[in-house]
mmCIF file of C-alpha atoms and ligand atoms in Angstrom:
data_model
loop_
_atom_site.group_PDB
_atom_site.id
_atom_site.type_symbol
_atom_site.label_atom_id
_atom_site.label_comp_id
_atom_site.label_asym_id
_atom_site.label_seq_id
_atom_site.Cartn_x
_atom_site.Cartn_y
_atom_site.Cartn_z
ATOM 1 C CA MET A 516 -128.587 67.559 -146.701
ATOM 2 C CA GLU A 517 -131.217 66.114 -144.464
ATOM 3 C CA ILE A 518 -131.396 62.600 -144.210
ATOM 4 C CA CYS A 519 -133.688 60.274 -143.247
ATOM 5 C CA PRO A 520 -133.094 56.411 -141.902
ATOM 6 C CA ASN A 521 -134.606 54.174 -144.734
ATOM 7 C CA LEU A 522 -129.927 52.832 -145.325
ATOM 8 C CA ASN A 523 -129.875 49.474 -145.853
ATOM 9 C CA SER A 524 -126.062 47.354 -145.658
ATOM 10 C CA GLN A 525 -124.605 48.338 -149.501
ATOM 11 C CA GLU A 526 -125.845 52.189 -149.663
ATOM 12 C CA GLU A 527 -125.328 53.427 -146.140
ATOM 13 C CA MET A 528 -122.224 54.225 -146.187
ATOM 14 C CA GLN A 529 -122.435 55.812 -149.699
ATOM 15 C CA MET A 530 -121.774 59.880 -150.331
ATOM 16 C CA LYS A 531 -123.466 61.300 -153.254
ATOM 17 C CA ARG A 532 -123.116 64.593 -155.045
ATOM 18 C CA ILE A 533 -125.563 65.891 -157.928
ATOM 19 C CA GLY A 534 -126.730 69.158 -160.270
ATOM 20 C CA LEU A 535 -129.447 69.042 -161.293
ATOM 21 C CA LEU A 536 -130.593 71.121 -164.513
ATOM 22 C CA THR A 537 -133.445 72.533 -165.920
ATOM 23 C CA SER A 538 -133.778 73.568 -169.987
ATOM 24 C CA GLY A 539 -135.578 74.314 -171.928
ATOM 25 C CA GLY A 540 -139.490 75.437 -171.599
ATOM 26 C CA ASP A 541 -140.727 75.026 -168.244
ATOM 27 C CA CYS A 542 -143.911 72.353 -167.434
ATOM 28 C CA GLN A 543 -145.582 71.827 -164.444
ATOM 29 C CA ALA A 544 -144.244 69.267 -162.915
ATOM 30 C CA LEU A 545 -139.948 70.247 -162.765
ATOM 31 C CA ASN A 546 -140.249 70.217 -159.044
ATOM 32 C CA ALA A 547 -142.162 67.348 -158.744
ATOM 33 C CA ALA A 548 -139.524 65.359 -161.120
ATOM 34 C CA MET A 549 -136.859 67.085 -159.031
ATOM 35 C CA ARG A 550 -137.836 66.309 -155.397
ATOM 36 C CA GLY A 551 -138.183 63.135 -156.545
ATOM 37 C CA VAL A 552 -135.229 63.003 -157.292
ATOM 38 C CA VAL A 553 -133.969 64.140 -154.316
ATOM 39 C CA LYS A 554 -136.082 62.281 -151.867
ATOM 40 C CA GLY A 555 -134.956 58.754 -153.694
ATOM 41 C CA LEU A 556 -131.848 60.212 -152.677
ATOM 42 C CA SER A 557 -131.610 61.852 -149.856
ATOM 43 C CA SER A 558 -133.814 58.542 -148.083
ATOM 44 C CA ASN A 559 -131.124 56.000 -148.784
ATOM 45 C CA VAL A 560 -127.676 57.309 -149.104
ATOM 46 C CA LYS A 561 -125.686 59.037 -146.258
ATOM 47 C CA ASP A 562 -124.367 61.703 -147.190
ATOM 48 C CA LEU A 563 -125.713 63.840 -150.670
ATOM 49 C CA GLU A 564 -125.318 66.902 -151.489
ATOM 50 C CA VAL A 565 -127.182 68.615 -154.210
ATOM 51 C CA TYR A 566 -126.461 71.664 -156.684
ATOM 52 C CA GLY A 567 -128.652 74.078 -159.015
ATOM 53 C CA PHE A 568 -127.591 74.895 -161.536
ATOM 54 C CA LEU A 569 -129.010 78.474 -162.299
ATOM 55 C CA ASN A 570 -131.557 78.960 -165.627
ATOM 56 C CA GLY A 571 -129.938 75.905 -167.520
ATOM 57 C CA TYR A 572 -127.775 75.593 -169.398
ATOM 58 C CA LYS A 573 -126.664 79.018 -168.860
ATOM 59 C CA GLY A 574 -125.622 77.770 -165.133
ATOM 60 C CA LEU A 575 -123.099 75.149 -166.209
ATOM 61 C CA ILE A 576 -121.212 76.818 -169.328
ATOM 62 C CA TYR A 577 -120.537 80.201 -166.656
ATOM 63 C CA GLY A 578 -120.733 78.045 -162.929
ATOM 64 C CA ASP A 579 -123.922 79.953 -161.824
ATOM 65 C CA TYR A 580 -125.386 77.565 -159.102
ATOM 66 C CA ARG A 581 -125.868 77.040 -155.677
ATOM 67 C CA LEU A 582 -126.765 74.267 -153.379
ATOM 68 C CA LEU A 583 -129.779 73.653 -152.140
ATOM 69 C CA THR A 584 -130.946 71.797 -149.410
ATOM 70 C CA SER A 585 -133.791 69.705 -147.671
ATOM 71 C CA ALA A 586 -136.243 72.308 -147.645
ATOM 72 C CA ASP A 587 -136.180 73.623 -150.537
ATOM 73 C CA PHE A 588 -137.486 70.602 -151.457
ATOM 74 C CA SER A 589 -140.127 70.266 -149.312
ATOM 75 C CA GLY A 590 -143.761 71.757 -150.690
ATOM 76 C CA ILE A 591 -142.613 72.108 -153.715
ATOM 77 C CA LEU A 592 -144.419 68.997 -154.844
ATOM 78 C CA THR A 593 -147.457 71.185 -156.503
ATOM 79 C CA LYS A 594 -145.812 74.061 -157.497
ATOM 80 C CA GLY A 595 -145.599 74.627 -161.111
ATOM 81 C CA GLY A 596 -141.763 76.017 -163.084
ATOM 82 C CA THR A 597 -138.957 75.290 -162.234
ATOM 83 C CA ILE A 598 -137.503 76.585 -158.143
ATOM 84 C CA ILE A 599 -133.996 76.950 -160.496
ATOM 85 C CA GLY A 600 -134.407 78.584 -163.372
ATOM 86 C CA SER A 601 -134.238 77.228 -167.011
ATOM 87 C CA SER A 602 -133.588 79.139 -170.739
ATOM 88 C CA ARG A 603 -133.027 77.945 -173.813
ATOM 89 C CA GLN A 604 -129.842 77.284 -174.929
ATOM 90 C CA PRO A 605 -130.004 75.685 -178.696
ATOM 91 C CA PHE A 606 -128.589 72.652 -179.129
ATOM 92 C CA LYS A 607 -126.910 73.924 -182.518
ATOM 93 C CA LEU A 608 -124.892 76.471 -180.798
ATOM 94 C CA MET A 609 -123.596 74.416 -178.130
ATOM 95 C CA ARG A 610 -120.247 73.964 -180.493
ATOM 96 C CA VAL A 611 -119.884 77.571 -181.037
ATOM 97 C CA PRO A 612 -118.049 79.825 -178.548
ATOM 98 C CA ASP A 613 -119.649 82.406 -176.723
ATOM 99 C CA GLU A 614 -119.258 86.071 -177.437
ATOM 100 C CA ASN A 615 -116.635 86.312 -175.470
ATOM 101 C CA GLY A 616 -115.285 83.552 -177.828
ATOM 102 C CA LEU A 617 -115.849 81.025 -174.264
ATOM 103 C CA ASP A 618 -116.025 76.778 -175.389
ATOM 104 C CA LYS A 619 -119.066 75.596 -173.960
ATOM 105 C CA VAL A 620 -119.268 72.501 -173.883
ATOM 106 C CA GLU A 621 -115.047 72.087 -172.228
ATOM 107 C CA ALA A 622 -116.580 75.098 -168.915
ATOM 108 C CA MET A 623 -119.271 72.491 -169.096
ATOM 109 C CA LYS A 624 -117.350 70.045 -168.577
ATOM 110 C CA HIS A 625 -115.029 72.482 -166.488
ATOM 111 C CA THR A 626 -118.005 73.217 -163.678
ATOM 112 C CA TYR A 627 -119.191 68.944 -162.988
ATOM 113 C CA TYR A 628 -115.830 67.844 -162.439
ATOM 114 C CA LYS A 629 -114.970 71.489 -160.169
ATOM 115 C CA LEU A 630 -117.993 70.160 -157.557
ATOM 116 C CA ASN A 631 -116.765 66.669 -158.677
ATOM 117 C CA LEU A 632 -120.080 65.240 -159.402
ATOM 118 C CA ASN A 633 -120.812 62.617 -159.596
ATOM 119 C CA CYS A 634 -123.940 63.249 -162.107
ATOM 120 C CA LEU A 635 -126.022 65.742 -162.834
ATOM 121 C CA VAL A 636 -129.929 65.080 -163.959
ATOM 122 C CA ILE A 637 -131.066 66.958 -167.126
ATOM 123 C CA LEU A 638 -134.929 68.022 -167.513
ATOM 124 C CA GLY A 639 -135.613 68.877 -170.179
ATOM 125 C CA GLY A 640 -137.561 68.403 -173.677
ATOM 126 C CA ASN A 641 -135.689 67.174 -176.964
ATOM 127 C CA GLY A 642 -133.371 69.959 -177.822
ATOM 128 C CA THR A 643 -132.379 69.928 -174.015
ATOM 129 C CA GLN A 644 -131.998 66.203 -174.262
ATOM 130 C CA LYS A 645 -129.397 66.659 -176.972
ATOM 131 C CA THR A 646 -126.263 68.203 -175.499
ATOM 132 C CA ALA A 647 -127.535 66.449 -172.379
ATOM 133 C CA ASN A 648 -126.117 63.865 -174.354
ATOM 134 C CA LEU A 649 -123.104 65.956 -175.938
ATOM 135 C CA LEU A 650 -122.318 65.689 -172.676
ATOM 136 C CA ARG A 651 -122.147 61.745 -172.157
ATOM 137 C CA GLU A 652 -119.938 61.139 -174.893
ATOM 138 C CA GLU A 653 -117.762 63.376 -173.348
ATOM 139 C CA GLY A 654 -117.758 61.399 -170.754
ATOM 140 C CA LEU A 655 -120.072 63.477 -168.119
ATOM 141 C CA ASN A 656 -122.626 60.477 -166.211
ATOM 142 C CA ILE A 657 -125.923 62.020 -167.813
ATOM 143 C CA ILE A 658 -129.631 60.869 -166.223
ATOM 144 C CA HIS A 659 -132.014 62.780 -167.942
ATOM 145 C CA LEU A 660 -135.242 63.091 -167.279
ATOM 146 C CA PRO A 661 -138.258 64.003 -170.343
ATOM 147 C CA LYS A 662 -140.231 66.139 -169.791
ATOM 148 C CA THR A 663 -142.003 69.058 -172.341
ATOM 149 C CA ILE A 664 -146.001 69.362 -172.801
ATOM 150 C CA ASP A 665 -145.342 68.836 -176.533
ATOM 151 C CA ASN A 666 -144.837 64.805 -175.763
ATOM 152 C CA ASP A 667 -142.889 64.752 -178.707
ATOM 153 C CA ILE A 668 -139.782 62.845 -177.058
ATOM 154 C CA TYR A 669 -139.206 59.105 -178.450
ATOM 155 C CA GLY A 670 -138.597 56.269 -175.747
ATOM 156 C CA THR A 671 -141.229 57.012 -173.382
ATOM 157 C CA ASP A 672 -145.181 56.585 -173.536
ATOM 158 C CA VAL A 673 -145.858 60.045 -172.292
ATOM 159 C CA THR A 674 -143.306 63.483 -170.875
ATOM 160 C CA PHE A 675 -143.859 65.165 -168.136
ATOM 161 C CA GLY A 676 -145.965 68.624 -168.449
ATOM 162 C CA PHE A 677 -148.368 66.951 -170.935
ATOM 163 C CA GLN A 678 -151.226 65.618 -169.016
ATOM 164 C CA SER A 679 -150.636 69.161 -167.175
ATOM 165 C CA ALA A 680 -151.447 71.198 -170.367
ATOM 166 C CA ILE A 681 -154.298 68.800 -171.739
ATOM 167 C CA ASN A 682 -156.427 69.638 -168.329
ATOM 168 C CA ILE A 683 -155.217 73.388 -169.548
ATOM 169 C CA ALA A 684 -156.633 73.685 -173.291
ATOM 170 C CA THR A 685 -159.246 71.045 -172.740
ATOM 171 C CA ASP A 686 -160.689 73.646 -170.088
ATOM 172 C CA ALA A 687 -160.027 76.485 -173.273
ATOM 173 C CA ILE A 688 -162.020 74.411 -175.381
ATOM 174 C CA ASP A 689 -164.585 73.568 -172.879
ATOM 175 C CA CYS A 690 -164.908 77.811 -171.415
ATOM 176 C CA ILE A 691 -165.376 78.295 -176.114
ATOM 177 C CA HIS A 692 -168.137 75.596 -176.006
ATOM 178 C CA THR A 693 -170.397 77.414 -174.812
ATOM 179 C CA THR A 694 -169.478 80.840 -176.446
ATOM 180 C CA ALA A 695 -169.729 79.660 -179.939
ATOM 181 C CA ALA A 696 -172.200 78.307 -178.681
ATOM 182 C CA SER A 697 -174.533 81.002 -178.326
ATOM 183 C CA HIS A 698 -173.153 83.310 -181.323
ATOM 184 C CA ASN A 699 -173.071 80.509 -183.946
ATOM 185 C CA ARG A 700 -169.708 81.748 -184.290
ATOM 186 C CA ALA A 701 -166.852 79.384 -185.474
ATOM 187 C CA PHE A 702 -163.530 79.245 -182.799
ATOM 188 C CA ILE A 703 -160.237 78.400 -183.530
ATOM 189 C CA VAL A 704 -158.491 77.516 -179.842
ATOM 190 C CA GLU A 705 -154.897 77.776 -180.155
ATOM 191 C CA VAL A 706 -153.136 74.545 -178.894
ATOM 192 C CA MET A 707 -149.779 74.369 -178.703
ATOM 193 C CA GLY A 708 -147.248 72.431 -180.391
ATOM 194 C CA HIS A 709 -145.550 73.825 -183.779
ATOM 195 C CA LYS A 710 -143.428 69.922 -184.544
ATOM 196 C CA VAL A 711 -145.974 68.447 -183.084
ATOM 197 C CA GLY A 712 -150.008 67.989 -182.627
ATOM 198 C CA TRP A 713 -149.889 65.216 -179.509
ATOM 199 C CA LEU A 714 -151.392 68.701 -177.310
ATOM 200 C CA THR A 715 -154.298 68.916 -180.287
ATOM 201 C CA LEU A 716 -155.029 65.775 -180.110
ATOM 202 C CA TYR A 717 -155.683 65.237 -177.471
ATOM 203 C CA ALA A 718 -157.291 67.853 -175.645
ATOM 204 C CA GLY A 719 -158.827 68.055 -179.476
ATOM 205 C CA ILE A 720 -160.696 65.099 -178.789
ATOM 206 C CA ALA A 721 -161.793 65.075 -174.844
ATOM 207 C CA GLY A 722 -163.125 68.448 -174.945
ATOM 208 C CA GLY A 723 -164.736 67.743 -178.172
ATOM 209 C CA ALA A 724 -163.377 69.877 -181.279
ATOM 210 C CA ASP A 725 -165.007 68.900 -184.387
ATOM 211 C CA ILE A 726 -161.853 70.159 -186.491
ATOM 212 C CA ILE A 727 -158.734 69.414 -185.236
ATOM 213 C CA LEU A 728 -155.743 70.440 -186.804
ATOM 214 C CA LEU A 729 -152.256 68.839 -186.752
ATOM 215 C CA PRO A 730 -149.131 69.330 -188.115
ATOM 216 C CA GLU A 731 -148.849 65.494 -189.570
ATOM 217 C CA ILE A 732 -151.899 65.623 -191.141
ATOM 218 C CA PRO A 733 -151.361 68.382 -193.317
ATOM 219 C CA TYR A 734 -154.559 69.992 -193.811
ATOM 220 C CA ASP A 735 -156.965 71.671 -197.444
ATOM 221 C CA ILE A 736 -159.059 74.365 -196.727
ATOM 222 C CA LYS A 737 -161.308 73.386 -198.652
ATOM 223 C CA ASN A 738 -162.447 70.358 -196.158
ATOM 224 C CA VAL A 739 -162.002 72.442 -193.371
ATOM 225 C CA VAL A 740 -164.225 74.523 -195.154
ATOM 226 C CA GLU A 741 -166.956 71.760 -196.196
ATOM 227 C CA ALA A 742 -166.555 70.113 -192.468
ATOM 228 C CA ILE A 743 -168.083 73.727 -190.762
ATOM 229 C CA ASN A 744 -170.710 73.760 -193.818
ATOM 230 C CA ASN A 745 -172.059 70.755 -193.388
ATOM 231 C CA ARG A 746 -172.554 71.538 -189.488
ATOM 232 C CA THR A 747 -174.173 74.314 -190.681
ATOM 233 C CA LYS A 748 -176.470 72.420 -192.810
ATOM 234 C CA ALA A 749 -177.122 70.048 -189.396
ATOM 235 C CA GLY A 750 -178.709 72.883 -188.078
ATOM 236 C CA LYS A 751 -175.597 72.927 -185.589
ATOM 237 C CA GLY A 752 -174.387 76.944 -185.415
ATOM 238 C CA PHE A 753 -171.549 76.516 -184.231
ATOM 239 C CA THR A 754 -167.748 75.028 -184.705
ATOM 240 C CA ILE A 755 -164.674 74.310 -182.386
ATOM 241 C CA LEU A 756 -161.792 73.922 -184.106
ATOM 242 C CA ALA A 757 -158.669 72.492 -182.621
ATOM 243 C CA VAL A 758 -154.842 73.325 -184.212
ATOM 244 C CA ALA A 759 -151.837 72.792 -183.315
ATOM 245 C CA GLU A 760 -149.456 75.876 -183.879
ATOM 246 C CA GLY A 761 -147.693 73.801 -186.559
ATOM 247 C CA ALA A 762 -150.265 73.312 -188.553
ATOM 248 C CA ILE A 763 -150.269 73.431 -192.293
ATOM 249 C CA SER A 764 -152.245 73.168 -195.570
ATOM 250 C CA LYS A 765 -151.814 70.739 -197.938
ATOM 251 C CA GLN A 766 -149.815 73.571 -200.076
ATOM 252 C CA ASP A 767 -147.481 74.713 -197.852
ATOM 253 C CA ALA A 768 -146.238 71.125 -196.788
ATOM 254 C CA SER A 769 -144.933 70.599 -200.200
ATOM 255 C CA LEU A 770 -142.830 73.688 -200.147
ATOM 256 C CA SER A 771 -139.233 72.836 -199.145
ATOM 257 C CA LYS A 772 -138.003 74.222 -195.322
ATOM 258 C CA LYS A 773 -136.460 76.946 -197.237
ATOM 259 C CA GLU A 774 -139.085 77.868 -199.309
ATOM 260 C CA TYR A 775 -141.652 77.677 -196.459
ATOM 261 C CA LYS A 776 -139.431 79.277 -194.376
ATOM 262 C CA GLU A 777 -140.179 82.353 -196.759
ATOM 263 C CA LYS A 778 -142.934 82.377 -196.428
ATOM 264 C CA LEU A 779 -143.475 82.351 -192.859
ATOM 265 C CA ALA A 780 -141.516 85.537 -192.891
ATOM 266 C CA LYS A 781 -143.408 87.403 -194.564
ATOM 267 C CA ARG A 782 -146.822 86.411 -193.253
ATOM 268 C CA LYS A 783 -149.211 88.637 -191.916
ATOM 269 C CA PHE A 784 -150.816 87.354 -189.473
ATOM 270 C CA PRO A 785 -149.190 86.262 -186.386
ATOM 271 C CA SER A 786 -150.308 82.903 -186.581
ATOM 272 C CA VAL A 787 -151.435 80.054 -188.440
ATOM 273 C CA SER A 788 -154.995 80.042 -186.381
ATOM 274 C CA TYR A 789 -155.258 83.865 -187.897
ATOM 275 C CA GLU A 790 -154.577 83.202 -191.334
ATOM 276 C CA LEU A 791 -156.560 80.347 -191.063
ATOM 277 C CA ALA A 792 -159.555 82.425 -188.903
ATOM 278 C CA ASN A 793 -159.691 84.540 -192.562
ATOM 279 C CA GLN A 794 -159.879 82.052 -194.930
ATOM 280 C CA ILE A 795 -162.567 80.240 -193.487
ATOM 281 C CA MET A 796 -164.481 83.906 -193.550
ATOM 282 C CA ASP A 797 -163.546 84.142 -196.929
ATOM 283 C CA LYS A 798 -165.294 80.920 -197.835
ATOM 284 C CA ALA A 799 -167.751 79.877 -195.432
ATOM 285 C CA ASP A 800 -171.168 81.772 -193.980
ATOM 286 C CA ILE A 801 -169.958 82.003 -190.813
ATOM 287 C CA GLU A 802 -167.964 84.249 -188.052
ATOM 288 C CA VAL A 803 -164.597 83.627 -187.183
ATOM 289 C CA ARG A 804 -162.677 84.014 -183.504
ATOM 290 C CA VAL A 805 -159.433 82.835 -182.386
ATOM 291 C CA THR A 806 -158.410 82.218 -178.316
ATOM 292 C CA VAL A 807 -155.244 81.764 -178.211
ATOM 293 C CA PRO A 808 -154.574 79.970 -174.365
ATOM 294 C CA GLY A 809 -150.552 80.129 -175.169
ATOM 295 C CA HIS A 810 -147.605 79.884 -172.047
ATOM 296 C CA THR A 811 -151.421 79.048 -169.354
ATOM 297 C CA GLN A 812 -150.973 75.012 -170.885
ATOM 298 C CA ARG A 813 -147.008 75.777 -169.535
ATOM 299 C CA GLY A 814 -148.602 77.473 -165.592
ATOM 300 C CA GLY A 815 -149.979 76.823 -162.909
ATOM 301 C CA SER A 816 -150.258 73.750 -160.688
ATOM 302 C CA PRO A 817 -148.870 70.084 -161.812
ATOM 303 C CA CYS A 818 -151.973 67.953 -161.883
ATOM 304 C CA PRO A 819 -152.030 64.590 -159.863
ATOM 305 C CA TYR A 820 -151.015 62.265 -163.073
ATOM 306 C CA ASP A 821 -147.186 64.239 -163.629
ATOM 307 C CA ARG A 822 -147.105 64.256 -159.873
ATOM 308 C CA VAL A 823 -147.387 60.356 -159.907
ATOM 309 C CA LEU A 824 -145.175 60.355 -162.718
ATOM 310 C CA CYS A 825 -142.794 62.606 -161.592
ATOM 311 C CA THR A 826 -142.147 60.643 -158.244
ATOM 312 C CA ARG A 827 -141.326 57.781 -160.037
ATOM 313 C CA LEU A 828 -139.621 59.484 -162.605
ATOM 314 C CA GLY A 829 -137.677 60.857 -159.944
ATOM 315 C CA ALA A 830 -137.095 57.834 -157.849
ATOM 316 C CA ALA A 831 -135.595 55.634 -160.653
ATOM 317 C CA ALA A 832 -133.771 58.313 -161.817
ATOM 318 C CA ALA A 833 -132.214 58.338 -158.208
ATOM 319 C CA LYS A 834 -132.071 53.947 -157.698
ATOM 320 C CA ALA A 835 -130.169 54.973 -161.673
ATOM 321 C CA ILE A 836 -127.596 56.852 -159.718
ATOM 322 C CA LEU A 837 -127.586 54.118 -156.631
ATOM 323 C CA ASP A 838 -126.460 51.684 -159.170
ATOM 324 C CA ASP A 839 -123.781 54.354 -160.447
ATOM 325 C CA ASP A 840 -125.540 52.792 -163.345
ATOM 326 C CA TYR A 841 -125.949 56.075 -165.785
ATOM 327 C CA GLY A 842 -126.315 57.505 -169.107
ATOM 328 C CA TYR A 843 -130.596 57.106 -169.672
ATOM 329 C CA MET A 844 -133.278 58.700 -170.330
ATOM 330 C CA ILE A 845 -135.552 57.787 -167.122
ATOM 331 C CA GLY A 846 -139.178 56.895 -169.114
ATOM 332 C CA MET A 847 -142.561 55.002 -169.128
ATOM 333 C CA VAL A 848 -143.040 52.441 -170.249
ATOM 334 C CA ASN A 849 -145.999 50.303 -170.784
ATOM 335 C CA ASN A 850 -146.711 51.485 -167.451
ATOM 336 C CA LYS A 851 -143.282 50.598 -165.918
ATOM 337 C CA THR A 852 -139.966 53.212 -165.231
ATOM 338 C CA LYS A 853 -137.452 52.242 -167.722
ATOM 339 C CA ARG A 854 -133.824 53.208 -168.251
ATOM 340 C CA ILE A 855 -133.157 54.241 -172.106
ATOM 341 C CA PRO A 856 -129.567 54.195 -173.637
ATOM 342 C CA LEU A 857 -129.800 58.640 -174.130
ATOM 343 C CA LYS A 858 -127.542 57.259 -177.858
ATOM 344 C CA ASP A 859 -130.471 55.793 -179.477
ATOM 345 C CA VAL A 860 -133.483 57.544 -178.543
ATOM 346 C CA ALA A 861 -131.081 61.532 -178.700
ATOM 347 C CA GLY A 862 -132.494 63.770 -181.942
ATOM 348 C CA LYS A 863 -135.285 61.237 -182.495
ATOM 349 C CA LEU A 864 -138.775 62.992 -182.226
ATOM 350 C CA LYS A 865 -142.472 61.352 -181.565
ATOM 351 C CA THR A 866 -144.508 62.141 -183.370
ATOM 352 C CA VAL A 867 -148.436 61.192 -184.130
ATOM 353 C CA ASP A 868 -149.148 58.468 -186.731
ATOM 354 C CA PRO A 869 -151.569 59.228 -189.635
ATOM 355 C CA ASP A 870 -152.548 56.295 -189.637
ATOM 356 C CA SER A 871 -152.663 55.373 -186.315
ATOM 357 C CA GLN A 872 -155.947 53.937 -184.210
ATOM 358 C CA MET A 873 -156.474 57.398 -182.462
ATOM 359 C CA ILE A 874 -156.922 58.509 -185.388
ATOM 360 C CA ALA A 875 -159.188 56.541 -187.246
ATOM 361 C CA GLU A 876 -161.308 55.845 -184.370
ATOM 362 C CA ALA A 877 -161.328 59.918 -183.463
ATOM 363 C CA LYS A 878 -162.278 60.634 -187.785
ATOM 364 C CA ARG A 879 -164.931 57.052 -186.927
ATOM 365 C CA THR A 880 -166.305 59.462 -184.297
ATOM 366 C CA GLY A 881 -167.072 62.628 -186.841
ATOM 367 C CA ILE A 882 -163.928 64.914 -185.972
ATOM 368 C CA SER A 883 -162.210 66.083 -189.336
ATOM 369 C CA PHE A 884 -158.331 66.729 -189.422
ATOM 370 C CA GLY A 885 -159.052 68.353 -192.677
ATOM 371 C CA ASP A 886 -156.918 66.002 -194.852
HETATM 372 O O1 F6P B 1429 -142.649 73.652 -174.050
HETATM 373 C C1 F6P B 1429 -143.261 73.563 -175.640
HETATM 374 C C2 F6P B 1429 -143.695 74.242 -175.979
HETATM 375 O O2 F6P B 1429 -143.774 75.064 -175.054
HETATM 376 C C3 F6P B 1429 -143.988 74.889 -177.113
HETATM 377 O O3 F6P B 1429 -145.125 73.514 -177.264
HETATM 378 C C4 F6P B 1429 -144.206 75.852 -177.664
HETATM 379 O O4 F6P B 1429 -144.018 75.569 -179.162
HETATM 380 C C5 F6P B 1429 -142.952 75.944 -177.255
HETATM 381 O O5 F6P B 1429 -142.282 75.191 -176.095
HETATM 382 C C6 F6P B 1429 -143.491 78.331 -176.307
HETATM 383 O O6 F6P B 1429 -142.687 78.562 -177.155
HETATM 384 P P1 F6P B 1429 -141.539 79.840 -175.759
HETATM 385 O O7 F6P B 1429 -142.043 79.808 -174.539
HETATM 386 O O8 F6P B 1429 -139.824 79.990 -175.631
HETATM 387 O O9 F6P B 1429 -142.014 80.612 -176.213
#
């Protein structure tokens, strides 16, 4: 790979051979983050080889990779998706042999050692991070970068993709506002996030939603209907609800995990929003419509905040590699990049605290959480 002349005496002798892998649901700033890593290294080592594993852990398991050149990292700061592809490879199946009896963990180690990598940089969310930690436990040099529009990775203040997704979900709510007002309807905008409600919370507040329903704060349908009726009584003909994919009623939250799964399997609606719309129309005198922006929330160009975040996280990852210091997630804590031991964060989820200042402040402005 072409090298920029930014070498100091200690680093100029170094040769680095790294692997890159993007796993799980994609997001807008994966390319920006990989670019940050590669630029941070190529400016500081004499010789750099970068292997891109194709379609997530699959590429590492089956030895499907591409030697990338500096041209691959040119012009990708603004490009959404991932230039090396992604896929979902559940952590719980990593120890289960594939259909041909292949031991996936041994296969990944084999690919890593065959290429004689100094380090594997893994970009992904919670599940991806668990497998990254497993590979660390198996002795591989790992750096993890926290990607997800869900912002639910423990140990970092923010994940990349989150801010870009907030912008898209907020735009969706903004657009719905005008049509809801014209027709005096209640509108549900379903925002991504099955387990956590960060995206719904931020987009809901930013979009001026009247009701926000999150997985962390189970709702009572009576309270939701009451909030709508109160608006109608106050002369506001429309209501906007920002509802997380994983929003859950108090009744359902009291079920065991197994019972809830069984109930979901039998649900006659495609998602919670449609079920909710049906219940609201039953109980309140208002027409309800549902809008699901879905995967648009993960698409398009990364916003400027995410471009900066990824450039910083990527450069900090490059520094850890230059230092030969591995086994970390590179996070952002109090606006400083930080090496956070993977063993301390893998398997933990960062959820919205119902008792947080942010929720209290949102409630003070009149937003109902249905609780
Ligand atoms: O990557 C996170 C996420 O976008 C969640 O917010 C969402 O619930 C899920 O992925 C959707 O997954 P898939 O792309 O596999 O349908």
